[in-house]
Coordinates of C-alpha atoms and ligand atoms in Angstrom, one line a residue:
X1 CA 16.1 25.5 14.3
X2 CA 14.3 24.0 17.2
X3 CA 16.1 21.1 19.2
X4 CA 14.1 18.7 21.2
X5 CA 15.0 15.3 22.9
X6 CA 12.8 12.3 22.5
X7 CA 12.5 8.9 24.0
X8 CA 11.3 7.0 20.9
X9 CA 10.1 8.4 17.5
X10 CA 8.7 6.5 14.7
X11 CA 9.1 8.2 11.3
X12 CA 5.9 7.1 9.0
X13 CA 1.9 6.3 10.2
X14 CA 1.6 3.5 7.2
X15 CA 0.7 0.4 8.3
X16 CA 3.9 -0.9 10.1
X17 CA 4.5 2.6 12.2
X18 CA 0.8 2.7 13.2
X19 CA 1.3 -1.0 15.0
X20 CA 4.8 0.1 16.5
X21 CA 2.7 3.0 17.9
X22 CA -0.1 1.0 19.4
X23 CA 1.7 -1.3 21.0
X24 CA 5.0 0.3 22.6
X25 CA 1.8 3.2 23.8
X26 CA 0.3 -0.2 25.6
X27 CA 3.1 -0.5 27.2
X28 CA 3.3 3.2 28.9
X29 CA 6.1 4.3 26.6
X30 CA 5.8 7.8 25.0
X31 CA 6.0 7.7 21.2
X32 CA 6.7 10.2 18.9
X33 CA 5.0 9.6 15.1
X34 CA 6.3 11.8 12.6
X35 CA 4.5 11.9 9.5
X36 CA 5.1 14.0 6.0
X37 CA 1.4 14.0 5.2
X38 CA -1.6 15.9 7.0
X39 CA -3.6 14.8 10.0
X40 CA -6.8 14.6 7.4
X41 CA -9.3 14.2 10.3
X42 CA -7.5 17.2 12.3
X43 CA -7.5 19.3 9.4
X44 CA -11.1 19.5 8.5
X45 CA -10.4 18.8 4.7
X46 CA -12.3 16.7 2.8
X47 CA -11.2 13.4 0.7
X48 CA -12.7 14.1 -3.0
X49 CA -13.9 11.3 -5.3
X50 CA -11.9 10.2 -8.7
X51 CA -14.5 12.4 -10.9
X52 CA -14.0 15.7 -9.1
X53 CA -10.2 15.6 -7.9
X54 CA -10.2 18.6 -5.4
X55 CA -7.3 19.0 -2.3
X56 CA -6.7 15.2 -1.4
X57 CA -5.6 13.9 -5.2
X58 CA -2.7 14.4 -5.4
X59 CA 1.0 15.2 -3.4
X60 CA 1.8 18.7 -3.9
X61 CA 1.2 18.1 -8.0
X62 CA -0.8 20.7 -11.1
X63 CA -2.0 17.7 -12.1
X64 CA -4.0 14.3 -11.5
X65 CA -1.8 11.3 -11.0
X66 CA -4.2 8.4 -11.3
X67 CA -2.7 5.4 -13.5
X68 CA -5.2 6.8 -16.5
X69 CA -7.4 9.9 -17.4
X70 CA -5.5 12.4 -15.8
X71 CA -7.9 15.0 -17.5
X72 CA -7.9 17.1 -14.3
X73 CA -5.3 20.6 -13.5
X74 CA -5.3 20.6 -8.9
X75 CA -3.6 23.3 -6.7
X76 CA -0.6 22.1 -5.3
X77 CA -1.0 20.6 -2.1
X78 CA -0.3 18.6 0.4
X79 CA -2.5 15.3 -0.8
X80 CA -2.7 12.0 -0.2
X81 CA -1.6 10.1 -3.4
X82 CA 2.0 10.6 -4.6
X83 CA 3.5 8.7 -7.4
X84 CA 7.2 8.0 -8.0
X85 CA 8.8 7.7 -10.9
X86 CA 11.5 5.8 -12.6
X87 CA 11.9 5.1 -16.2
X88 CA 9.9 1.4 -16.4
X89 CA 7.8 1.7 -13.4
X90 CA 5.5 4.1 -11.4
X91 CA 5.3 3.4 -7.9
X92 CA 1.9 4.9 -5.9
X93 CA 2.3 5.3 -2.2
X94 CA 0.0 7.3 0.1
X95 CA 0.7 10.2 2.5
X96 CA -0.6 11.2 5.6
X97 CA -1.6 10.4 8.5
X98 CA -2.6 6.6 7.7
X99 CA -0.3 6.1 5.0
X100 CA -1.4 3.8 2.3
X101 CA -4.4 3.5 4.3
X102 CA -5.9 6.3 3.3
X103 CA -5.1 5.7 -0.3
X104 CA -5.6 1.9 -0.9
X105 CA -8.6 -0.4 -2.2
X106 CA -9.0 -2.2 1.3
X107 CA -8.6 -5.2 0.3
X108 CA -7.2 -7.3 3.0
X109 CA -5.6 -10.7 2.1
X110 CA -3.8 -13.0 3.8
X111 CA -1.1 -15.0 2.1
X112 CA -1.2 -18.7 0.7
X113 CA 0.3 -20.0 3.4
X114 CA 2.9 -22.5 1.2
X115 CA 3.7 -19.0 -0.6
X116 CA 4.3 -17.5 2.8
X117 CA 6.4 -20.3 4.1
X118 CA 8.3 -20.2 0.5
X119 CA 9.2 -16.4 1.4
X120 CA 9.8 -16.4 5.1
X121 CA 11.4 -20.3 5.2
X122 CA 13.1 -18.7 9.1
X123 CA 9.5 -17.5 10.1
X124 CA 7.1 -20.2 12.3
X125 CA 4.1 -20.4 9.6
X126 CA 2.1 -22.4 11.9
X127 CA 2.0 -19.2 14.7
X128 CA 1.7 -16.7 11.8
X129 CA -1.4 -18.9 10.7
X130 CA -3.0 -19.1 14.5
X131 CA -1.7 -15.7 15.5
X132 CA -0.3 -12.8 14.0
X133 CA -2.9 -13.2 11.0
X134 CA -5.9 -13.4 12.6
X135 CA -4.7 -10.6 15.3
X136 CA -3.5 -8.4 12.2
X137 CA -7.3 -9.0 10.7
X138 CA -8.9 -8.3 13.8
X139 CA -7.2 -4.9 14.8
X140 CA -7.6 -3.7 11.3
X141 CA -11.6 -4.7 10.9
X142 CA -11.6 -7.3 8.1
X143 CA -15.4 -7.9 7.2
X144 CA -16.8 -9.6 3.9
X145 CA -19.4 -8.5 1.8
X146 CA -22.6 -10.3 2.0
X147 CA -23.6 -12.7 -0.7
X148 CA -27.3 -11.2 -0.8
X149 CA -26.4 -7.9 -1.1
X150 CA -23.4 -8.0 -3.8
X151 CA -26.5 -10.0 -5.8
X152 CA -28.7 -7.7 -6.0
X153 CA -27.1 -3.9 -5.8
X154 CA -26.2 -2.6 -9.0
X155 CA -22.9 -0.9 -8.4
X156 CA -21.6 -4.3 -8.0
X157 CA -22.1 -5.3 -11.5
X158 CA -18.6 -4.7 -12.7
X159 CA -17.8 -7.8 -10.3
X160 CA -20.8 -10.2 -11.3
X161 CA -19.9 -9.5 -14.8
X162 CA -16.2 -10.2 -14.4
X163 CA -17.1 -12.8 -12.2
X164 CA -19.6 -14.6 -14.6
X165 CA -16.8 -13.9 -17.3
X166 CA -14.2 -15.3 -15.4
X167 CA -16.1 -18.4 -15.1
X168 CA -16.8 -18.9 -18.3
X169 CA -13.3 -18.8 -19.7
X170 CA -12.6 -21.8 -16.7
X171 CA -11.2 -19.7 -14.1
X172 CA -12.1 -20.3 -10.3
X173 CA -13.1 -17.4 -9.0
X174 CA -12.9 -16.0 -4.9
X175 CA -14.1 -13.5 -2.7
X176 CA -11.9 -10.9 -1.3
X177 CA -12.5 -9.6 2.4
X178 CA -11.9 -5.7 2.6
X179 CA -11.8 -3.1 5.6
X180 CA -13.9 -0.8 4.1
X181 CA -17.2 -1.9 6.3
X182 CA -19.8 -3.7 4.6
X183 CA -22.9 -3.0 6.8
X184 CA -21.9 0.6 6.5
X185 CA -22.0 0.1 2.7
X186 CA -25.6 -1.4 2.8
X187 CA -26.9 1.5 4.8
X188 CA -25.2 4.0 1.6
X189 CA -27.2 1.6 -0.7
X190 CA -30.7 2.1 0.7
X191 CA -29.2 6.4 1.3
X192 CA -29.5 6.1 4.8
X193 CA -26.0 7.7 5.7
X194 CA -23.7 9.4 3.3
X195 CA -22.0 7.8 0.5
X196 CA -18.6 7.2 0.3
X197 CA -17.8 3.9 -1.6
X198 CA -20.8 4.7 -3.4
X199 CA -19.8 8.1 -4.2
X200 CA -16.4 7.2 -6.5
X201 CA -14.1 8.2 -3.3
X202 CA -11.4 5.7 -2.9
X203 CA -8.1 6.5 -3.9
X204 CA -7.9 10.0 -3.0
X205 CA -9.3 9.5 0.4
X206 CA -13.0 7.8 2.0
X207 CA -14.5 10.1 4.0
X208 CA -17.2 7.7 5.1
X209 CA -16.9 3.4 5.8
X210 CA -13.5 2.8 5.5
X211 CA -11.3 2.0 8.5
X212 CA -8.3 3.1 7.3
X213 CA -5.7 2.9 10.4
X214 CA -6.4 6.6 12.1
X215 CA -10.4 4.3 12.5
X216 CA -8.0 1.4 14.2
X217 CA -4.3 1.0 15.1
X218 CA -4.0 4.9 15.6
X219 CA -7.2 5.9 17.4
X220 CA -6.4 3.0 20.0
X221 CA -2.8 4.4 20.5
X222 CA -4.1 7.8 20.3
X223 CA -6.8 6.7 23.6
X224 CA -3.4 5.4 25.5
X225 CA -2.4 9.1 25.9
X226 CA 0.6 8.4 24.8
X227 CA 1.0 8.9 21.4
X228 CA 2.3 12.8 19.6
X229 CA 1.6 12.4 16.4
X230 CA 3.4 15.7 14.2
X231 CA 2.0 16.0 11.0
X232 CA 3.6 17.8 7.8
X233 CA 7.2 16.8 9.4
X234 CA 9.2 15.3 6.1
X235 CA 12.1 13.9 7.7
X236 CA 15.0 14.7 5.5
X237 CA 18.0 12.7 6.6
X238 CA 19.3 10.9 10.1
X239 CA 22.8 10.7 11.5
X240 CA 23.7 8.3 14.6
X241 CA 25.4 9.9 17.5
X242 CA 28.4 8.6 19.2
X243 CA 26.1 7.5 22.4
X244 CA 24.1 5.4 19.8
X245 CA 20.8 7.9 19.3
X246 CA 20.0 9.1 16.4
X247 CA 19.6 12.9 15.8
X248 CA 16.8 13.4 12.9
X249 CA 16.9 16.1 10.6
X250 CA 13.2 17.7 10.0
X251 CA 11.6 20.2 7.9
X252 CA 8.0 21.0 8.9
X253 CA 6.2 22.0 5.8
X254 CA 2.8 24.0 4.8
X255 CA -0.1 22.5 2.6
X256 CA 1.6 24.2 -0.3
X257 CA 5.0 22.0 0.6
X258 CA 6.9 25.2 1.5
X259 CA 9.5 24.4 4.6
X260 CA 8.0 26.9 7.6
X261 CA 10.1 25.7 10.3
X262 CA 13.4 23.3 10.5
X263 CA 13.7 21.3 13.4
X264 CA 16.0 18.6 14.8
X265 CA 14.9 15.8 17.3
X266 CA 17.2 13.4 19.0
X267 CA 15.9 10.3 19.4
X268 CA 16.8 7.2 22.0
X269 CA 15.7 4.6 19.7
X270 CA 14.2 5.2 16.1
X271 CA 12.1 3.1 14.4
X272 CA 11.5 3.6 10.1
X273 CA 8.2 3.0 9.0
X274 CA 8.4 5.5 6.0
X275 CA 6.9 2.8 3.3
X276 CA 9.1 0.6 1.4
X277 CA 10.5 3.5 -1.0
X278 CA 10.9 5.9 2.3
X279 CA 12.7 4.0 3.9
X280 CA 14.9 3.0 1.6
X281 CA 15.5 6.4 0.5
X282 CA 16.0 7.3 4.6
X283 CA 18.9 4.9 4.7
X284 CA 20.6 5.4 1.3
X285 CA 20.8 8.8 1.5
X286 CA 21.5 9.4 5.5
X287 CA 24.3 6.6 4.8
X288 CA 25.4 9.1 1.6
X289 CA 24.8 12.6 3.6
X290 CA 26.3 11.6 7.4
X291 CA 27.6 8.7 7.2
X292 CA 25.4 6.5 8.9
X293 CA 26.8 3.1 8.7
X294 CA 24.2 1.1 6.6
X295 CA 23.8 -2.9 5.5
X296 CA 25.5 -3.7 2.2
X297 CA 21.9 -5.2 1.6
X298 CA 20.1 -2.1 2.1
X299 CA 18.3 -2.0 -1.6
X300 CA 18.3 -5.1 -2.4
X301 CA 16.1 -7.7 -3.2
X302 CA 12.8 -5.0 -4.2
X303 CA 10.1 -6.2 -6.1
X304 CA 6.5 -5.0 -7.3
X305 CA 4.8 -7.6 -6.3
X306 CA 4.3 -8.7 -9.6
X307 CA 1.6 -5.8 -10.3
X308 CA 0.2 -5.8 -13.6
X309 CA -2.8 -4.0 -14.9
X310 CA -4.4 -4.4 -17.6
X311 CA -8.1 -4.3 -19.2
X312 CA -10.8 -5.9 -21.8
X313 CA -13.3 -3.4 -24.1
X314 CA -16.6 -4.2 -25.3
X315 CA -17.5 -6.3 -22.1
X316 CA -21.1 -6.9 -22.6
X317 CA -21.6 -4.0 -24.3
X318 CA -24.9 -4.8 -25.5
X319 CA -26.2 -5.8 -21.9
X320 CA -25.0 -2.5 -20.5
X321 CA -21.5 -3.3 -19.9
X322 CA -20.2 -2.9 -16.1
X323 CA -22.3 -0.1 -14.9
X324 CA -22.1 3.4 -15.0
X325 CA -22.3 3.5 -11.7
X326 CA -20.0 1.3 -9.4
X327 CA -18.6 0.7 -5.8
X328 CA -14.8 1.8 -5.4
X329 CA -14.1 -1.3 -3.6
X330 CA -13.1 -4.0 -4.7
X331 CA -14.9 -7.7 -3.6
X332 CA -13.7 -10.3 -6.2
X333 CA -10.5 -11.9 -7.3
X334 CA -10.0 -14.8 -9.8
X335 CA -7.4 -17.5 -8.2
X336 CA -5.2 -19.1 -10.7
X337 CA -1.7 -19.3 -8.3
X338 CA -1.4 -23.0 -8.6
X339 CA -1.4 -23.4 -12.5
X340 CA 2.1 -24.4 -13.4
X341 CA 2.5 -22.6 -16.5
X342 CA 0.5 -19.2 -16.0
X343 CA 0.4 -18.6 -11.9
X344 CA -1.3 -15.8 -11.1
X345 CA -3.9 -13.9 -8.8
X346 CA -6.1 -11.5 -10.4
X347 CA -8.4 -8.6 -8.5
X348 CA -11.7 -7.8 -10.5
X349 CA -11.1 -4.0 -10.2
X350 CA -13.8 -1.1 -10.2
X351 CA -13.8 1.9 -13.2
X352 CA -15.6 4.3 -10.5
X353 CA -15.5 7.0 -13.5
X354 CA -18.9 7.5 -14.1
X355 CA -19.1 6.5 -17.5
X356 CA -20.0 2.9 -19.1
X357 CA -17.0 2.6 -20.9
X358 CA -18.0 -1.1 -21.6
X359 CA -14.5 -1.7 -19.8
X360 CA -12.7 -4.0 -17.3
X361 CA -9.7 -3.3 -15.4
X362 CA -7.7 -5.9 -13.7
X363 CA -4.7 -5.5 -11.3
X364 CA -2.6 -9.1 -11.5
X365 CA -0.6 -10.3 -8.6
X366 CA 2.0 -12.5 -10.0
X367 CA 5.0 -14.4 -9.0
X368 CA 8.6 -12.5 -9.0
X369 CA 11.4 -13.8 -10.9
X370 CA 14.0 -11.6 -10.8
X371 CA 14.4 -8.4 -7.9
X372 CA 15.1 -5.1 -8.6
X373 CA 17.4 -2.8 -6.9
X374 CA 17.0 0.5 -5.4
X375 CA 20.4 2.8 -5.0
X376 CA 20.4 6.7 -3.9
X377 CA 21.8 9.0 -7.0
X378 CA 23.5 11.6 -4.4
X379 CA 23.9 14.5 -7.5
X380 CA 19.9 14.4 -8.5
X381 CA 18.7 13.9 -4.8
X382 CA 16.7 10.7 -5.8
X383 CA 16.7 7.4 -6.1
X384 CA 17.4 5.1 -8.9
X385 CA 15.8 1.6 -9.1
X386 CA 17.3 -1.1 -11.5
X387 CA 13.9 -2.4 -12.9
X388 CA 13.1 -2.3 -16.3
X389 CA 10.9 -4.8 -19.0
X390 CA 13.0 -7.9 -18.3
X391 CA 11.8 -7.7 -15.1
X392 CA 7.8 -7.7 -15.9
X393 CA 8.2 -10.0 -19.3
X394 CA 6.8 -13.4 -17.8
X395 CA 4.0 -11.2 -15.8
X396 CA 3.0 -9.4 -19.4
X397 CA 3.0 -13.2 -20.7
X398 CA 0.3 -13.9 -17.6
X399 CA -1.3 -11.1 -18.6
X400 CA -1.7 -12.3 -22.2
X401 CA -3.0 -15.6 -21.8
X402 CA -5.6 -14.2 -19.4
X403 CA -7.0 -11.7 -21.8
X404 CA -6.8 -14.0 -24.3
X405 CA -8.7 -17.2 -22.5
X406 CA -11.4 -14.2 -21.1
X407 CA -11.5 -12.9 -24.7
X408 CA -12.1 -16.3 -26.4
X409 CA -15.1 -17.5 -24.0
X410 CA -16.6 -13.7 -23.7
X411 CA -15.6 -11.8 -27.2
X412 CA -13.8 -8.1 -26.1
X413 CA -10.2 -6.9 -27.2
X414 CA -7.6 -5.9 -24.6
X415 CA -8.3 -2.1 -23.6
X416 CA -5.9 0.7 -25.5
X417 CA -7.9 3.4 -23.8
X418 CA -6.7 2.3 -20.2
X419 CA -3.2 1.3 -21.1
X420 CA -1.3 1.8 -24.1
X421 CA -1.3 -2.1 -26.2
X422 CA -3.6 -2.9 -23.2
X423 CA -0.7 -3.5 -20.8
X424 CA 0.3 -1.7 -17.8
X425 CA 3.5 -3.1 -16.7
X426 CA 4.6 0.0 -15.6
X427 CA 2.0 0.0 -12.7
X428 CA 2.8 -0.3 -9.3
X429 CA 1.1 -0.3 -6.2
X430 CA 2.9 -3.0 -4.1
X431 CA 6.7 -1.8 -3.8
X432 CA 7.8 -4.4 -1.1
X433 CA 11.5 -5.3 -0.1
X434 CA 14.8 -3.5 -0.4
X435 CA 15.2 -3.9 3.7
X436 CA 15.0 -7.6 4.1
X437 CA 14.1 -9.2 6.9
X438 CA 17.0 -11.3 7.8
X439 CA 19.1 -10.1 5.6
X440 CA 19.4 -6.3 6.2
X441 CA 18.0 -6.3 9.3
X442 CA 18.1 -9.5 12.1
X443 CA 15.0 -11.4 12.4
X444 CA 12.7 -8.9 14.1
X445 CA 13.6 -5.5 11.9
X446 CA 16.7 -4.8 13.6
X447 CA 18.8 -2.9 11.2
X448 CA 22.1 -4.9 11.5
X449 CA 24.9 -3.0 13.1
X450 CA 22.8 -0.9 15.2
X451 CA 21.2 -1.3 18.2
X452 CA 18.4 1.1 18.8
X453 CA 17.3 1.8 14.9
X454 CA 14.5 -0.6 13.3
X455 CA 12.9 -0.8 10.2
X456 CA 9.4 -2.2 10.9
X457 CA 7.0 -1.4 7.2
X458 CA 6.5 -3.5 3.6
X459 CA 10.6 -2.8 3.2
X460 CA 10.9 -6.2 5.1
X461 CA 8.9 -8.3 2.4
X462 CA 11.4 -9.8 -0.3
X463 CA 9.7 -8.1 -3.4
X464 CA 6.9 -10.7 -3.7
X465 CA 3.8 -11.9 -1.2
X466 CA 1.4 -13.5 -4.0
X467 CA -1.4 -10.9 -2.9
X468 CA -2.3 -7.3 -1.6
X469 CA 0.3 -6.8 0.9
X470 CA -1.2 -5.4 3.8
X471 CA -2.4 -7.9 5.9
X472 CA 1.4 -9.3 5.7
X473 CA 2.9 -5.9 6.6
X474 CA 0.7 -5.3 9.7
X475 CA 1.2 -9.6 10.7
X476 CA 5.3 -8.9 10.3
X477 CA 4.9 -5.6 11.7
X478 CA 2.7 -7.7 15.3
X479 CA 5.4 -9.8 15.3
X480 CA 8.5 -7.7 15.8
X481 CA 7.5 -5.4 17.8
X482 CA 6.5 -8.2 20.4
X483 CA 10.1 -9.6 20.4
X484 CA 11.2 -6.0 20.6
X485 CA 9.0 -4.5 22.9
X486 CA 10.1 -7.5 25.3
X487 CA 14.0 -7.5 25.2
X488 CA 14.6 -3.8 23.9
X489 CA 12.1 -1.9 26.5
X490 CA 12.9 -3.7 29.6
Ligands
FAD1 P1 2.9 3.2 4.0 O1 1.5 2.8 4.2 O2 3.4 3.6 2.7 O3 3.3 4.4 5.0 C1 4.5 5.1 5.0 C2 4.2 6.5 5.6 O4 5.4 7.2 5.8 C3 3.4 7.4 4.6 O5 2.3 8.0 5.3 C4 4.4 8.5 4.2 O6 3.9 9.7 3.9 C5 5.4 8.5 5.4 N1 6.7 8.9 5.0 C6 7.5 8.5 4.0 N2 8.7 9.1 4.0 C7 8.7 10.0 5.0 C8 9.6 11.0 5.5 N3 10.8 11.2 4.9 N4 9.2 11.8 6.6 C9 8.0 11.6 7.2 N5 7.1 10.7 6.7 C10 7.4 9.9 5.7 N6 -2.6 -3.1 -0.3 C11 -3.5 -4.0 0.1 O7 -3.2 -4.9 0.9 N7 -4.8 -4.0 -0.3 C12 -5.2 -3.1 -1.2 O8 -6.4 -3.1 -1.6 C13 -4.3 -2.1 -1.7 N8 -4.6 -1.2 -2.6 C14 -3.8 -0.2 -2.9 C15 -4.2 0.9 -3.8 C16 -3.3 1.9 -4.0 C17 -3.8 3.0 -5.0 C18 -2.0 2.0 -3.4 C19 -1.1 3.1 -3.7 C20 -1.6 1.0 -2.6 C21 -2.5 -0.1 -2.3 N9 -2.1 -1.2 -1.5 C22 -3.0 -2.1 -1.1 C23 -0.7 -1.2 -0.9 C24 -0.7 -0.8 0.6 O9 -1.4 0.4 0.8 C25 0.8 -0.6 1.0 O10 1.4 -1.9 0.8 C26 0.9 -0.2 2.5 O11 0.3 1.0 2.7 C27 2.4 -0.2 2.9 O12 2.5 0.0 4.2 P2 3.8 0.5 5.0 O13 3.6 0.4 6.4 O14 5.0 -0.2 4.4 O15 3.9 2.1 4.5

């Protein structure tokens, strides 16, 4: 075992640990990232598309994990999607370096801002609105499609379709801004440069066009010189020290998932950006294994965002349906958060399978009613989360009326090949909460009781943001780490 002593380490390269790194690294301040997944762009491996699952699909599994057609055996490695899961819900997270970034559909929305204000009622709106928003869009590359071009090119059909559908049935319909970057996706249109969103890649990696956060956060931290980033390090536990470090138990794995090497690193201060369910599970179990002393509301208040997927057949079969061929990102949304009865956001998703299945898939955003609750079974090694159908029943009666007012002005069934009864309530791509802002931690991610261990990732958000959550992690994320980086690094 290999013992090393570090100033400040930051376990996770997701979305809030990537803008802890950039901007303590600003600052001169040496930060260690430790990260379970590979360093893709170090490694030299290659993302694969959804049709032809090679390396990246999949986290050390024999098998594909998407949420349907899992058709495909793999070789276990170290990949970039993992699913968890429990007995209701499967929760999707990505690994490596980038975390969900590498993983995710890009699409980067900010918040209704009465939503946000109904979430966060501590949090100044107004500064989030005019600051931490736009600077979270800016560092992260937000850019929107072009009008002209999602016109005319053909992988965009899915959306016109749905869109056209959508308007039909008397549903206002919006466009959704993205990272992936839109001029680059023009110049893969006309084959100029290689295809990537063009190609089907999206959820087991882009190897062209998108700027997931190794293109942004990371590569600016990376240029300050100051940022070690350890790939392949799964931190198993922590323990706190009498002097008030932490000391953080590691086992540095192989692309196979085999431990090669333990080590342990003592840490000044320690920030957790491990993802919602990592860092959750960090705490829980650490508190179960050594005794760190943890929030009683470590766990609580989790949500799914109100995910819910679900799908139509037969859309405009006769006309040629959605396209064979279609763009892995995702540019439309239909906006129906401020009916009364049936609130709900919906994002016109991509089939990138290769095949006109005459199909439309839909991932629905809607309101939270009731949280969940994540506790650590100590026997199995694993965490059990208290969600189960009385958690998803007012989202599955969304989901209803909205096939049904599509079906009724369009014609089309919902889809029993994607989902079985043509609801996936079980789907989750948004696990948010668990580590409450305020409530578990103080009002800038300090866990409460300690003084030099934060939690800065999606674990903050109580359960529910109205859209893709993103944007919100990285705005949270901007946000505490100025307020820390000024009284805790002085
Ligand atoms: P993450 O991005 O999850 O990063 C956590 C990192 O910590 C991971 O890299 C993980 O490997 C690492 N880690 C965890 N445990 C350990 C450990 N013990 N030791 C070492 N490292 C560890 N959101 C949107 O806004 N728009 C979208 O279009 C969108 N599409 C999505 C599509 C899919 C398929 C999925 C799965 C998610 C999507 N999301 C989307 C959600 C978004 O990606 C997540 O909300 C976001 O990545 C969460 O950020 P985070 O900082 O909380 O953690």
């Amino acid at each position: 075992t290999e013992m090393i002593d570090k100033e400040v380490v930051i376990i996770g390269s997701g979305y809030g640990g990537s803008v802890a790194a950039l901007r303590l690294c600003e600052k001169g301040i040496p930060v260690t990232l430790l990260e379970m997944g590979l360093n893709w762009e170090k490694s030299g491996e290659k993302f694969s598309p959804m049709i032809n699952p090679g390396h990246s699909a999949a986290w050390l599994k024999t098998k594909t994990i998407a949420p349907f057609f899992n058709l495909f055996n793999l070789d276990k490695f170290t990949g970039t999607l993992d699913r968890l899961d429990f007995e209701h819900i499967k929760v999707w997270v990505g690994r490596g370096v980038g975390g969900g970034s590498l993983v995710n559909g890009g699409m980067a929305v900010t918040p209704k801002k009465e939503y946000f204000k109904e979430i966060f009622p501590n949090l100044d709106t107004e500064k989030f609105y005019s600051h931490y928003f736009p600077l979270a869009n800016k560092e992260l590359k937000t850019n929107v499609a072009s009008e002209e071009f999602l016109k005319d090119c053909h992988f965009y059909k899915f959306n016109r379709v749905g869109e056209e559908e959508a308007h039909k049935a008397g549903f206002k319909t919006v466009r959704v801004p993205n990272v992936y970057d839109f001029n680059y996706m023009e110049k893969e249109y006309k084959e100029e440069v290689p295809r990537s969103a063009l190609a089907g890649e999206v959820i087991y990696g882009n190897n062209h066009g998108k700027n997931s956060l190794d293109k942004t956060y990371l590569k600016k931290a990376t240029a300050t010189g100051k940022l070690e980033i350890l790939d392949l390090h799964q931190v198993n536990h922590i323990s706190q020290n009498p002097d008030k470090s932490y000391t953080i138990d590691i086992s540095v794995i192989n692309t196979k998932g085999e431990e090669i090497q333990h080590k342990i690193i003592n840490a000044k201060k320690l920030i957790l950006s491990a993802g919602t369910m990592g860092s959750i599970e960090l705490l829980l179990k650490s508190s179960a294994k050594t005794q760190l002393p943890i929030d009683e509301n470590v766990g609580k208040e989790w949500g799914n965002n109100g995910n819910f997927m679900t799908g139509r057949n037969w859309v405009k079969a006769f006309s040629g349906g959605t396209g064979f061929k279609q763009s892995t990102i995702p540019v439309g949304g239909i906006d129906h958060w401020e009916d009364k009865e049936h609130p709900f956001f919906v994002e016109i998703a991509p089939l990138p399978m290769g095949l006109n299945v005459a199909t439309a898939l839909y991932l629905m955003v809607n309101k939270l009613k009731k949280f969940g609750e994540v506790k650590y079974d100590l026997k199995a090694q694993k965490l059990d989360l208290n969600w189960d159908q009385s958690h998803t029943a007012h989202m599955k009666d969304n989901a209803k009326h909205f096939l049904r007012t599509m079906n009724n002005a369009n014609g089309g069934t919902r889809s029993h090949i994607l989902f079985h009864n043509g609801f996936g309530a079980d789907v989750c791509y948004h696990p948010l909460g668990g580590i409450v802002l305020g409530k578990a931690t103080d009002q800038f991610g300090r866990l409460n009781g300690h003084q030099n261990l934060y939690v800065i990732d999606g674990s903050l958000i109580p359960g529910t943001i109205g859209v893709n959550p993103f944007v919100t992690i990285t705005a949270i994320a901007e946000y505490c780490m100025e307020e820390i980086i000024k009284k805790d690094f002085v």
